[in-house]
Amino acid sequence: MTHDTSRRWQMLAIAAVIIFVIWLLAPVLMPFAIAAMLAYLGDPLADRLQRLGMGRTWAVSIVFTVIALIFIGTLLLLVPLIQHQFENLAENLPRYVEWARSTALPWVQQRLHLDANVFDSDRLIAAIKEHIGSVSSVLATAVAKVSQSGMGIVMWLTNLVLIPVVAFYLLRDWDTMIAHIQRLLPRSIEPTVVRLSRESDQVLGAFVRGQLLVMLALGLFYGLGLTLCGISIGPLIGMVAGLLSFVPYLGFMIGFVAALIAALVQYGDWTHVILVAVVFTIGQLLEGYVLVPRLVGGKIGLHPVAVIFAVLAGGHLFGFLGVLLALPAASVVVVLMRYVFARYRESDLYMEPAAATEAERIDVDVDVDVSVKPVRPTLPGDGGP
């Protein structure tokens, strides 16, 4: 085994151990992951304040205070709004159920030529009653598990307190930790890793900061547009559509369907249906041609199918932590894949010419033999005119 091969196997082993440790500690890493994201978001502003002559601790304190004020202000603004919207939804819930029973389900039944008993409410209620026992047993098991642990709520509150503390220290020592990690890298791969890290930082910056602004802008636009259309739960639908817009078309589809149902239940005319369609059409055009190009840019290059796969795979492997980190990790993978593809295009495996087949070699031999065959001059004894 050569030295290069041994070095590659060592690096693969180290990477495998790191991934296994992350998978093993996924339930514990949640507050640290959120704190690291907050520190990453605040580091550019802290660096800018440092360049103005401010000390790192003071700069971090100012940035941390700004982040805390924004978070607290957002909570104070959104919690009453969300509470009001849910109260509105609860008041109108009987109307939604009646609309589904008397209008939507019969329409689906007629169009799909289904059996009349498929959507029978009595049968549905009976089926639900049959499964109440299993549902109650599952809930009892979950409650017993929480009560046995005894520290579930305490751990949850501890994580809430731990996030800002860890975020402050990570933000204060961010540049120092990056420098330590760079010094620990093997000297042979350090330039390549630093270059890829800078490219990944550009992609992550474009995604994290830009996508958060896109989600906020879309949530405000959809909420305001639906409110102007007269939809009573328009702000709630707009908020959900904006939050889910990090997955391409998911926020649009869920928000559009929910707004259509709300318009049909609340008004039951085509005018408000058309208004809802106009709001979401303008929102899609705004997202595709203004917000994403200006705030996110084209550096990520993730296909919508790749985005959906990354979210589902991250959730399956690491739970909510995986969902939280799926798209940032996928954007880094895009940078690594570009590097691997560039190295592949330069490798002997790609550059080696295709070998000639047996039939091609026979054709070449025949052509060569015919082209170099000597021509014997005609002698007097050979006959001829």
CSV table of C-alpha atoms in Angstrom, one decimal:
chain,number,residue,atom,x,y,z
A,1,MET,CA,0.0,0.0,0.0
A,2,THR,CA,1.4,3.3,-1.1
A,3,HIS,CA,1.8,6.4,1.1
A,4,ASP,CA,-1.0,8.3,-0.7
A,5,THR,CA,-3.4,5.4,-0.5
A,6,SER,CA,-2.7,5.0,3.3
A,7,ARG,CA,-3.3,8.7,3.8
A,8,ARG,CA,-6.6,8.6,1.9
A,9,TRP,CA,-7.8,5.6,4.1
A,10,GLN,CA,-6.8,7.5,7.2
A,11,MET,CA,-8.8,10.6,6.2
A,12,LEU,CA,-11.8,8.4,5.3
A,13,ALA,CA,-11.7,6.7,8.7
A,14,ILE,CA,-11.5,10.1,10.5
A,15,ALA,CA,-14.5,11.4,8.5
A,16,ALA,CA,-16.5,8.2,9.2
A,17,VAL,CA,-15.8,8.5,12.9
A,18,ILE,CA,-16.9,12.2,12.9
A,19,ILE,CA,-20.1,11.3,11.1
A,20,PHE,CA,-20.8,8.4,13.4
A,21,VAL,CA,-20.3,10.6,16.5
A,22,ILE,CA,-22.6,13.3,15.1
A,23,TRP,CA,-25.3,10.6,14.5
A,24,LEU,CA,-24.8,9.1,17.9
A,25,LEU,CA,-25.1,12.5,19.7
A,26,ALA,CA,-27.8,14.0,17.5
A,27,PRO,CA,-30.3,14.4,20.3
A,28,VAL,CA,-27.8,16.3,22.4
A,29,LEU,CA,-26.4,18.5,19.6
A,30,MET,CA,-29.7,20.4,18.9
A,31,PRO,CA,-29.0,23.5,21.1
A,32,PHE,CA,-25.3,23.6,19.9
A,33,ALA,CA,-26.4,23.4,16.3
A,34,ILE,CA,-28.9,26.3,16.8
A,35,ALA,CA,-26.3,28.3,18.7
A,36,ALA,CA,-23.7,27.7,15.9
A,37,MET,CA,-26.2,29.0,13.3
A,38,LEU,CA,-26.8,32.1,15.4
A,39,ALA,CA,-23.0,32.6,15.8
A,40,TYR,CA,-22.5,32.1,12.0
A,41,LEU,CA,-25.2,34.7,11.3
A,42,GLY,CA,-23.7,37.2,13.7
A,43,ASP,CA,-20.0,36.8,12.9
A,44,PRO,CA,-19.9,39.1,9.8
A,45,LEU,CA,-21.4,42.0,11.7
A,46,ALA,CA,-19.0,41.4,14.6
A,47,ASP,CA,-16.1,41.4,12.2
A,48,ARG,CA,-17.3,44.6,10.7
A,49,LEU,CA,-17.5,46.2,14.1
A,50,GLN,CA,-14.0,45.0,14.9
A,51,ARG,CA,-12.7,46.6,11.7
A,52,LEU,CA,-14.1,49.9,13.0
A,53,GLY,CA,-11.7,49.6,16.0
A,54,MET,CA,-14.0,47.9,18.6
A,55,GLY,CA,-12.8,45.0,20.7
A,56,ARG,CA,-14.1,41.6,20.0
A,57,THR,CA,-16.0,41.2,23.3
A,58,TRP,CA,-17.7,44.5,22.9
A,59,ALA,CA,-18.6,43.8,19.3
A,60,VAL,CA,-20.0,40.4,20.2
A,61,SER,CA,-22.0,41.9,23.0
A,62,ILE,CA,-23.6,44.5,20.7
A,63,VAL,CA,-24.4,41.8,18.0
A,64,PHE,CA,-25.8,39.5,20.6
A,65,THR,CA,-28.0,42.2,22.1
A,66,VAL,CA,-29.3,43.1,18.6
A,67,ILE,CA,-30.1,39.4,17.9
A,68,ALA,CA,-31.8,39.1,21.3
A,69,LEU,CA,-33.9,42.2,20.8
A,70,ILE,CA,-35.0,41.1,17.3
A,71,PHE,CA,-35.9,37.7,18.7
A,72,ILE,CA,-37.9,39.1,21.7
A,73,GLY,CA,-39.6,41.7,19.5
A,74,THR,CA,-40.6,39.0,17.0
A,75,LEU,CA,-42.1,36.9,19.8
A,76,LEU,CA,-44.0,39.8,21.2
A,77,LEU,CA,-45.4,40.6,17.8
A,78,LEU,CA,-46.1,37.1,16.5
A,79,VAL,CA,-47.5,35.4,19.6
A,80,PRO,CA,-50.6,37.6,19.9
A,81,LEU,CA,-51.1,37.4,16.2
A,82,ILE,CA,-50.8,33.6,16.1
A,83,GLN,CA,-53.1,33.3,19.1
A,84,HIS,CA,-55.7,35.5,17.4
A,85,GLN,CA,-55.5,33.5,14.2
A,86,PHE,CA,-55.9,30.2,15.9
A,87,GLU,CA,-58.9,31.5,17.8
A,88,ASN,CA,-60.3,32.6,14.4
A,89,LEU,CA,-59.6,29.2,12.9
A,90,ALA,CA,-61.3,27.4,15.9
A,91,GLU,CA,-64.4,29.6,15.5
A,92,ASN,CA,-64.6,28.8,11.8
A,93,LEU,CA,-63.7,25.1,12.1
A,94,PRO,CA,-67.4,24.0,12.0
A,95,ARG,CA,-67.9,25.8,8.8
A,96,TYR,CA,-64.9,24.1,7.3
A,97,VAL,CA,-66.1,20.7,8.4
A,98,GLU,CA,-69.6,21.4,7.0
A,99,TRP,CA,-68.2,22.7,3.7
A,100,ALA,CA,-66.0,19.5,3.4
A,101,ARG,CA,-69.0,17.3,4.1
A,102,SER,CA,-71.6,19.0,2.0
A,103,THR,CA,-69.6,20.4,-0.9
A,104,ALA,CA,-66.0,19.1,-1.3
A,105,LEU,CA,-66.5,15.4,-0.6
A,106,PRO,CA,-69.7,15.0,-2.8
A,107,TRP,CA,-67.8,16.8,-5.6
A,108,VAL,CA,-64.8,14.5,-5.4
A,109,GLN,CA,-67.2,11.5,-5.2
A,110,GLN,CA,-69.1,12.6,-8.3
A,111,ARG,CA,-66.0,13.4,-10.3
A,112,LEU,CA,-64.1,10.1,-9.4
A,113,HIS,CA,-67.3,8.0,-9.6
A,114,LEU,CA,-66.7,6.6,-6.1
A,115,ASP,CA,-69.1,4.5,-4.0
A,116,ALA,CA,-71.6,6.6,-2.1
A,117,ASN,CA,-70.5,5.1,1.2
A,118,VAL,CA,-66.8,6.0,0.8
A,119,PHE,CA,-67.2,9.3,2.5
A,120,ASP,CA,-70.1,8.3,4.8
A,121,SER,CA,-69.6,10.3,8.0
A,122,ASP,CA,-71.1,7.6,10.2
A,123,ARG,CA,-68.6,5.1,8.8
A,124,LEU,CA,-65.7,7.5,9.3
A,125,ILE,CA,-66.7,8.2,12.9
A,126,ALA,CA,-67.0,4.4,13.6
A,127,ALA,CA,-63.6,3.9,12.1
A,128,ILE,CA,-62.2,6.6,14.3
A,129,LYS,CA,-63.8,5.0,17.4
A,130,GLU,CA,-62.2,1.7,16.5
A,131,HIS,CA,-58.8,3.2,16.6
A,132,ILE,CA,-59.3,5.3,19.7
A,133,GLY,CA,-58.1,2.5,21.8
A,134,SER,CA,-54.8,2.1,20.0
A,135,VAL,CA,-54.3,5.9,19.9
A,136,SER,CA,-54.9,6.1,23.7
A,137,SER,CA,-52.5,3.3,24.3
A,138,VAL,CA,-49.8,5.1,22.3
A,139,LEU,CA,-50.4,8.3,24.2
A,140,ALA,CA,-50.3,6.5,27.5
A,141,THR,CA,-47.0,4.9,26.5
A,142,ALA,CA,-45.6,8.3,25.6
A,143,VAL,CA,-46.8,9.9,28.8
A,144,ALA,CA,-45.4,7.0,30.8
A,145,LYS,CA,-42.0,7.4,29.1
A,146,VAL,CA,-41.9,11.1,29.8
A,147,SER,CA,-42.9,10.5,33.4
A,148,GLN,CA,-40.3,7.8,33.8
A,149,SER,CA,-37.6,10.0,32.5
A,150,GLY,CA,-38.8,12.7,34.9
A,151,MET,CA,-36.4,15.3,33.3
A,152,GLY,CA,-38.0,15.9,29.9
A,153,ILE,CA,-39.3,19.3,30.6
A,154,VAL,CA,-36.3,20.3,32.6
A,155,MET,CA,-34.0,19.3,29.7
A,156,TRP,CA,-36.1,21.3,27.3
A,157,LEU,CA,-35.9,24.4,29.5
A,158,THR,CA,-32.2,23.8,29.9
A,159,ASN,CA,-31.7,23.7,26.2
A,160,LEU,CA,-33.6,27.0,25.9
A,161,VAL,CA,-31.2,28.6,28.4
A,162,LEU,CA,-28.2,26.8,26.9
A,163,ILE,CA,-28.7,28.2,23.3
A,164,PRO,CA,-28.0,31.9,24.0
A,165,VAL,CA,-25.1,31.0,26.3
A,166,VAL,CA,-23.4,28.7,23.8
A,167,ALA,CA,-24.1,31.2,21.0
A,168,PHE,CA,-22.4,34.0,22.8
A,169,TYR,CA,-19.2,32.1,23.5
A,170,LEU,CA,-19.1,30.6,19.9
A,171,LEU,CA,-19.6,34.1,18.5
A,172,ARG,CA,-16.8,35.5,20.7
A,173,ASP,CA,-14.3,32.8,19.8
A,174,TRP,CA,-15.5,32.1,16.3
A,175,ASP,CA,-12.3,33.4,14.5
A,176,THR,CA,-10.1,31.7,17.0
A,177,MET,CA,-11.8,28.3,16.6
A,178,ILE,CA,-11.5,28.6,12.8
A,179,ALA,CA,-7.8,29.3,13.1
A,180,HIS,CA,-7.3,26.3,15.4
A,181,ILE,CA,-9.1,24.0,13.0
A,182,GLN,CA,-7.0,25.3,10.2
A,183,ARG,CA,-3.8,24.6,12.1
A,184,LEU,CA,-5.0,21.0,12.8
A,185,LEU,CA,-5.4,20.2,9.1
A,186,PRO,CA,-2.8,18.1,7.5
A,187,ARG,CA,-0.4,20.3,5.6
A,188,SER,CA,-0.9,18.4,2.3
A,189,ILE,CA,-4.6,19.2,2.1
A,190,GLU,CA,-4.7,22.5,4.0
A,191,PRO,CA,-4.8,24.8,0.9
A,192,THR,CA,-7.5,22.7,-0.8
A,193,VAL,CA,-9.6,22.6,2.4
A,194,VAL,CA,-9.3,26.3,3.0
A,195,ARG,CA,-10.3,27.1,-0.6
A,196,LEU,CA,-13.3,24.8,-0.4
A,197,SER,CA,-14.2,26.2,3.0
A,198,ARG,CA,-14.3,29.7,1.6
A,199,GLU,CA,-16.5,28.6,-1.3
A,200,SER,CA,-18.8,26.8,1.1
A,201,ASP,CA,-18.9,29.9,3.3
A,202,GLN,CA,-20.1,31.9,0.2
A,203,VAL,CA,-22.7,29.3,-0.6
A,204,LEU,CA,-23.9,29.1,3.1
A,205,GLY,CA,-24.0,32.8,3.4
A,206,ALA,CA,-26.1,33.1,0.3
A,207,PHE,CA,-28.4,30.4,1.5
A,208,VAL,CA,-28.8,31.1,5.3
A,209,ARG,CA,-29.0,34.9,5.2
A,210,GLY,CA,-30.7,35.1,1.9
A,211,GLN,CA,-33.2,32.4,2.4
A,212,LEU,CA,-34.3,33.7,5.8
A,213,LEU,CA,-35.0,37.1,4.1
A,214,VAL,CA,-36.9,35.4,1.3
A,215,MET,CA,-39.0,33.5,3.9
A,216,LEU,CA,-39.8,36.7,5.8
A,217,ALA,CA,-40.6,38.6,2.7
A,218,LEU,CA,-42.9,35.9,1.3
A,219,GLY,CA,-44.7,35.5,4.6
A,220,LEU,CA,-45.4,39.2,4.9
A,221,PHE,CA,-46.5,39.4,1.3
A,222,TYR,CA,-48.8,36.4,1.4
A,223,GLY,CA,-50.3,37.4,4.8
A,224,LEU,CA,-50.9,41.1,3.7
A,225,GLY,CA,-52.3,40.0,0.3
A,226,LEU,CA,-54.7,37.5,1.7
A,227,THR,CA,-55.8,40.0,4.4
A,228,LEU,CA,-56.5,42.6,1.7
A,229,CYS,CA,-58.5,39.9,-0.1
A,230,GLY,CA,-60.7,39.6,3.0
A,231,ILE,CA,-59.5,36.1,4.2
A,232,SER,CA,-60.0,36.0,7.9
A,233,ILE,CA,-57.0,33.6,8.6
A,234,GLY,CA,-54.9,35.2,5.9
A,235,PRO,CA,-51.9,36.1,8.2
A,236,LEU,CA,-51.7,32.5,9.5
A,237,ILE,CA,-51.8,31.0,6.0
A,238,GLY,CA,-49.2,33.6,4.8
A,239,MET,CA,-46.9,32.8,7.8
A,240,VAL,CA,-47.1,29.0,7.1
A,241,ALA,CA,-46.5,29.6,3.4
A,242,GLY,CA,-43.5,31.8,4.1
A,243,LEU,CA,-41.9,29.3,6.6
A,244,LEU,CA,-42.3,26.4,4.2
A,245,SER,CA,-40.9,28.3,1.2
A,246,PHE,CA,-37.3,27.0,1.9
A,247,VAL,CA,-38.5,23.8,0.1
A,248,PRO,CA,-39.3,24.8,-3.5
A,249,TYR,CA,-43.0,25.0,-4.2
A,250,LEU,CA,-44.0,23.4,-0.9
A,251,GLY,CA,-45.0,26.7,0.8
A,252,PHE,CA,-46.7,27.9,-2.4
A,253,MET,CA,-48.8,24.7,-2.8
A,254,ILE,CA,-49.8,24.4,0.8
A,255,GLY,CA,-50.6,28.1,1.2
A,256,PHE,CA,-52.5,28.2,-2.1
A,257,VAL,CA,-54.7,25.2,-1.3
A,258,ALA,CA,-55.4,26.5,2.2
A,259,ALA,CA,-56.2,30.0,1.0
A,260,LEU,CA,-58.6,28.6,-1.7
A,261,ILE,CA,-60.4,26.5,0.9
A,262,ALA,CA,-60.7,29.5,3.2
A,263,ALA,CA,-62.0,31.7,0.4
A,264,LEU,CA,-64.6,29.1,-0.7
A,265,VAL,CA,-65.8,28.5,2.9
A,266,GLN,CA,-65.8,32.2,3.8
A,267,TYR,CA,-67.3,33.6,0.6
A,268,GLY,CA,-68.2,30.8,-1.8
A,269,ASP,CA,-67.7,32.9,-4.9
A,270,TRP,CA,-65.3,33.0,-7.8
A,271,THR,CA,-64.2,36.6,-7.2
A,272,HIS,CA,-62.3,35.7,-4.0
A,273,VAL,CA,-60.9,32.5,-5.6
A,274,ILE,CA,-59.5,34.6,-8.4
A,275,LEU,CA,-58.1,37.1,-6.0
A,276,VAL,CA,-56.3,34.4,-4.1
A,277,ALA,CA,-54.9,33.0,-7.3
A,278,VAL,CA,-53.6,36.5,-8.2
A,279,VAL,CA,-51.9,36.9,-4.9
A,280,PHE,CA,-50.0,33.6,-5.1
A,281,THR,CA,-49.2,34.1,-8.8
A,282,ILE,CA,-47.6,37.4,-8.0
A,283,GLY,CA,-45.9,35.8,-5.0
A,284,GLN,CA,-44.3,33.1,-7.2
A,285,LEU,CA,-43.1,35.7,-9.7
A,286,LEU,CA,-41.8,37.9,-6.9
A,287,GLU,CA,-39.9,34.9,-5.4
A,288,GLY,CA,-38.5,33.6,-8.7
A,289,TYR,CA,-37.5,36.8,-10.4
A,290,VAL,CA,-36.8,39.3,-7.6
A,291,LEU,CA,-36.2,37.8,-4.1
A,292,VAL,CA,-34.2,34.6,-4.9
A,293,PRO,CA,-31.9,36.2,-7.6
A,294,ARG,CA,-31.2,39.2,-5.4
A,295,LEU,CA,-31.1,37.8,-1.9
A,296,VAL,CA,-29.9,34.2,-2.5
A,297,GLY,CA,-28.3,34.2,-5.9
A,298,GLY,CA,-27.4,31.3,-8.1
A,299,LYS,CA,-24.5,30.0,-6.1
A,300,ILE,CA,-26.3,27.1,-4.4
A,301,GLY,CA,-27.5,25.3,-7.6
A,302,LEU,CA,-29.7,22.8,-5.7
A,303,HIS,CA,-32.4,21.2,-7.8
A,304,PRO,CA,-35.9,21.1,-6.2
A,305,VAL,CA,-35.8,17.3,-6.1
A,306,ALA,CA,-32.4,17.4,-4.4
A,307,VAL,CA,-33.8,19.9,-1.8
A,308,ILE,CA,-36.8,17.6,-1.0
A,309,PHE,CA,-34.5,14.6,-0.8
A,310,ALA,CA,-32.0,16.4,1.5
A,311,VAL,CA,-34.8,17.4,3.9
A,312,LEU,CA,-36.3,13.9,4.0
A,313,ALA,CA,-32.9,12.2,4.4
A,314,GLY,CA,-31.8,14.6,7.1
A,315,GLY,CA,-35.0,14.1,9.0
A,316,HIS,CA,-34.7,10.3,8.8
A,317,LEU,CA,-31.1,10.2,9.8
A,318,PHE,CA,-30.9,12.9,12.5
A,319,GLY,CA,-34.5,13.9,13.3
A,320,PHE,CA,-35.3,17.6,13.6
A,321,LEU,CA,-31.6,18.4,13.7
A,322,GLY,CA,-31.2,16.8,10.3
A,323,VAL,CA,-34.1,18.9,8.9
A,324,LEU,CA,-32.6,22.0,10.4
A,325,LEU,CA,-29.2,21.3,8.8
A,326,ALA,CA,-30.2,19.5,5.7
A,327,LEU,CA,-30.1,22.4,3.2
A,328,PRO,CA,-26.9,24.0,4.6
A,329,ALA,CA,-25.2,20.6,4.5
A,330,ALA,CA,-26.5,20.0,0.9
A,331,SER,CA,-25.2,23.3,-0.2
A,332,VAL,CA,-21.7,22.3,1.1
A,333,VAL,CA,-22.0,19.0,-0.6
A,334,VAL,CA,-22.7,20.9,-3.9
A,335,VAL,CA,-19.3,22.6,-3.5
A,336,LEU,CA,-17.5,19.3,-2.8
A,337,MET,CA,-19.2,17.7,-5.8
A,338,ARG,CA,-18.0,20.5,-8.0
A,339,TYR,CA,-14.5,19.9,-6.8
A,340,VAL,CA,-14.7,16.2,-7.2
A,341,PHE,CA,-16.1,16.6,-10.7
A,342,ALA,CA,-13.3,19.0,-11.7
A,343,ARG,CA,-10.7,16.5,-10.4
A,344,TYR,CA,-12.4,13.8,-12.3
A,345,ARG,CA,-12.2,15.8,-15.5
A,346,GLU,CA,-8.5,16.1,-15.0
A,347,SER,CA,-7.9,12.5,-14.1
A,348,ASP,CA,-6.5,9.7,-16.4
A,349,LEU,CA,-9.8,7.8,-16.0
A,350,TYR,CA,-11.6,10.6,-17.9
A,351,MET,CA,-8.7,11.7,-20.3
A,352,GLU,CA,-7.7,8.2,-21.4
A,353,PRO,CA,-8.8,7.7,-25.1
A,354,ALA,CA,-11.3,5.0,-26.0
A,355,ALA,CA,-9.7,1.6,-26.9
A,356,ALA,CA,-10.3,0.5,-30.5
A,357,THR,CA,-12.6,-2.6,-30.9
A,358,GLU,CA,-11.6,-5.7,-32.7
A,359,ALA,CA,-13.7,-4.9,-35.8
A,360,GLU,CA,-12.2,-1.4,-35.9
A,361,ARG,CA,-8.6,-2.9,-35.7
A,362,ILE,CA,-9.4,-5.3,-38.6
A,363,ASP,CA,-10.7,-2.5,-40.8
A,364,VAL,CA,-7.6,-0.5,-40.1
A,365,ASP,CA,-5.4,-3.4,-40.9
A,366,VAL,CA,-7.2,-4.0,-44.2
A,367,ASP,CA,-7.0,-0.4,-45.2
A,368,VAL,CA,-3.3,-0.3,-44.4
A,369,ASP,CA,-2.6,-3.5,-46.4
A,370,VAL,CA,-4.5,-2.2,-49.5
A,371,SER,CA,-2.9,1.2,-49.4
A,372,VAL,CA,0.7,-0.2,-49.3
A,373,LYS,CA,0.4,-3.1,-51.6
A,374,PRO,CA,3.2,-2.8,-54.2
A,375,VAL,CA,2.3,-2.6,-58.0
A,376,ARG,CA,4.4,-5.0,-60.1
A,377,PRO,CA,5.4,-3.5,-63.5
A,378,THR,CA,4.2,-5.4,-66.6
A,379,LEU,CA,7.0,-7.4,-68.3
A,380,PRO,CA,7.1,-8.3,-72.0
A,381,GLY,CA,6.5,-12.0,-71.3
A,382,ASP,CA,3.3,-11.3,-69.4
A,383,GLY,CA,1.1,-10.8,-72.4
A,384,GLY,CA,-0.9,-7.8,-73.3
A,385,PRO,CA,-1.5,-5.8,-76.4
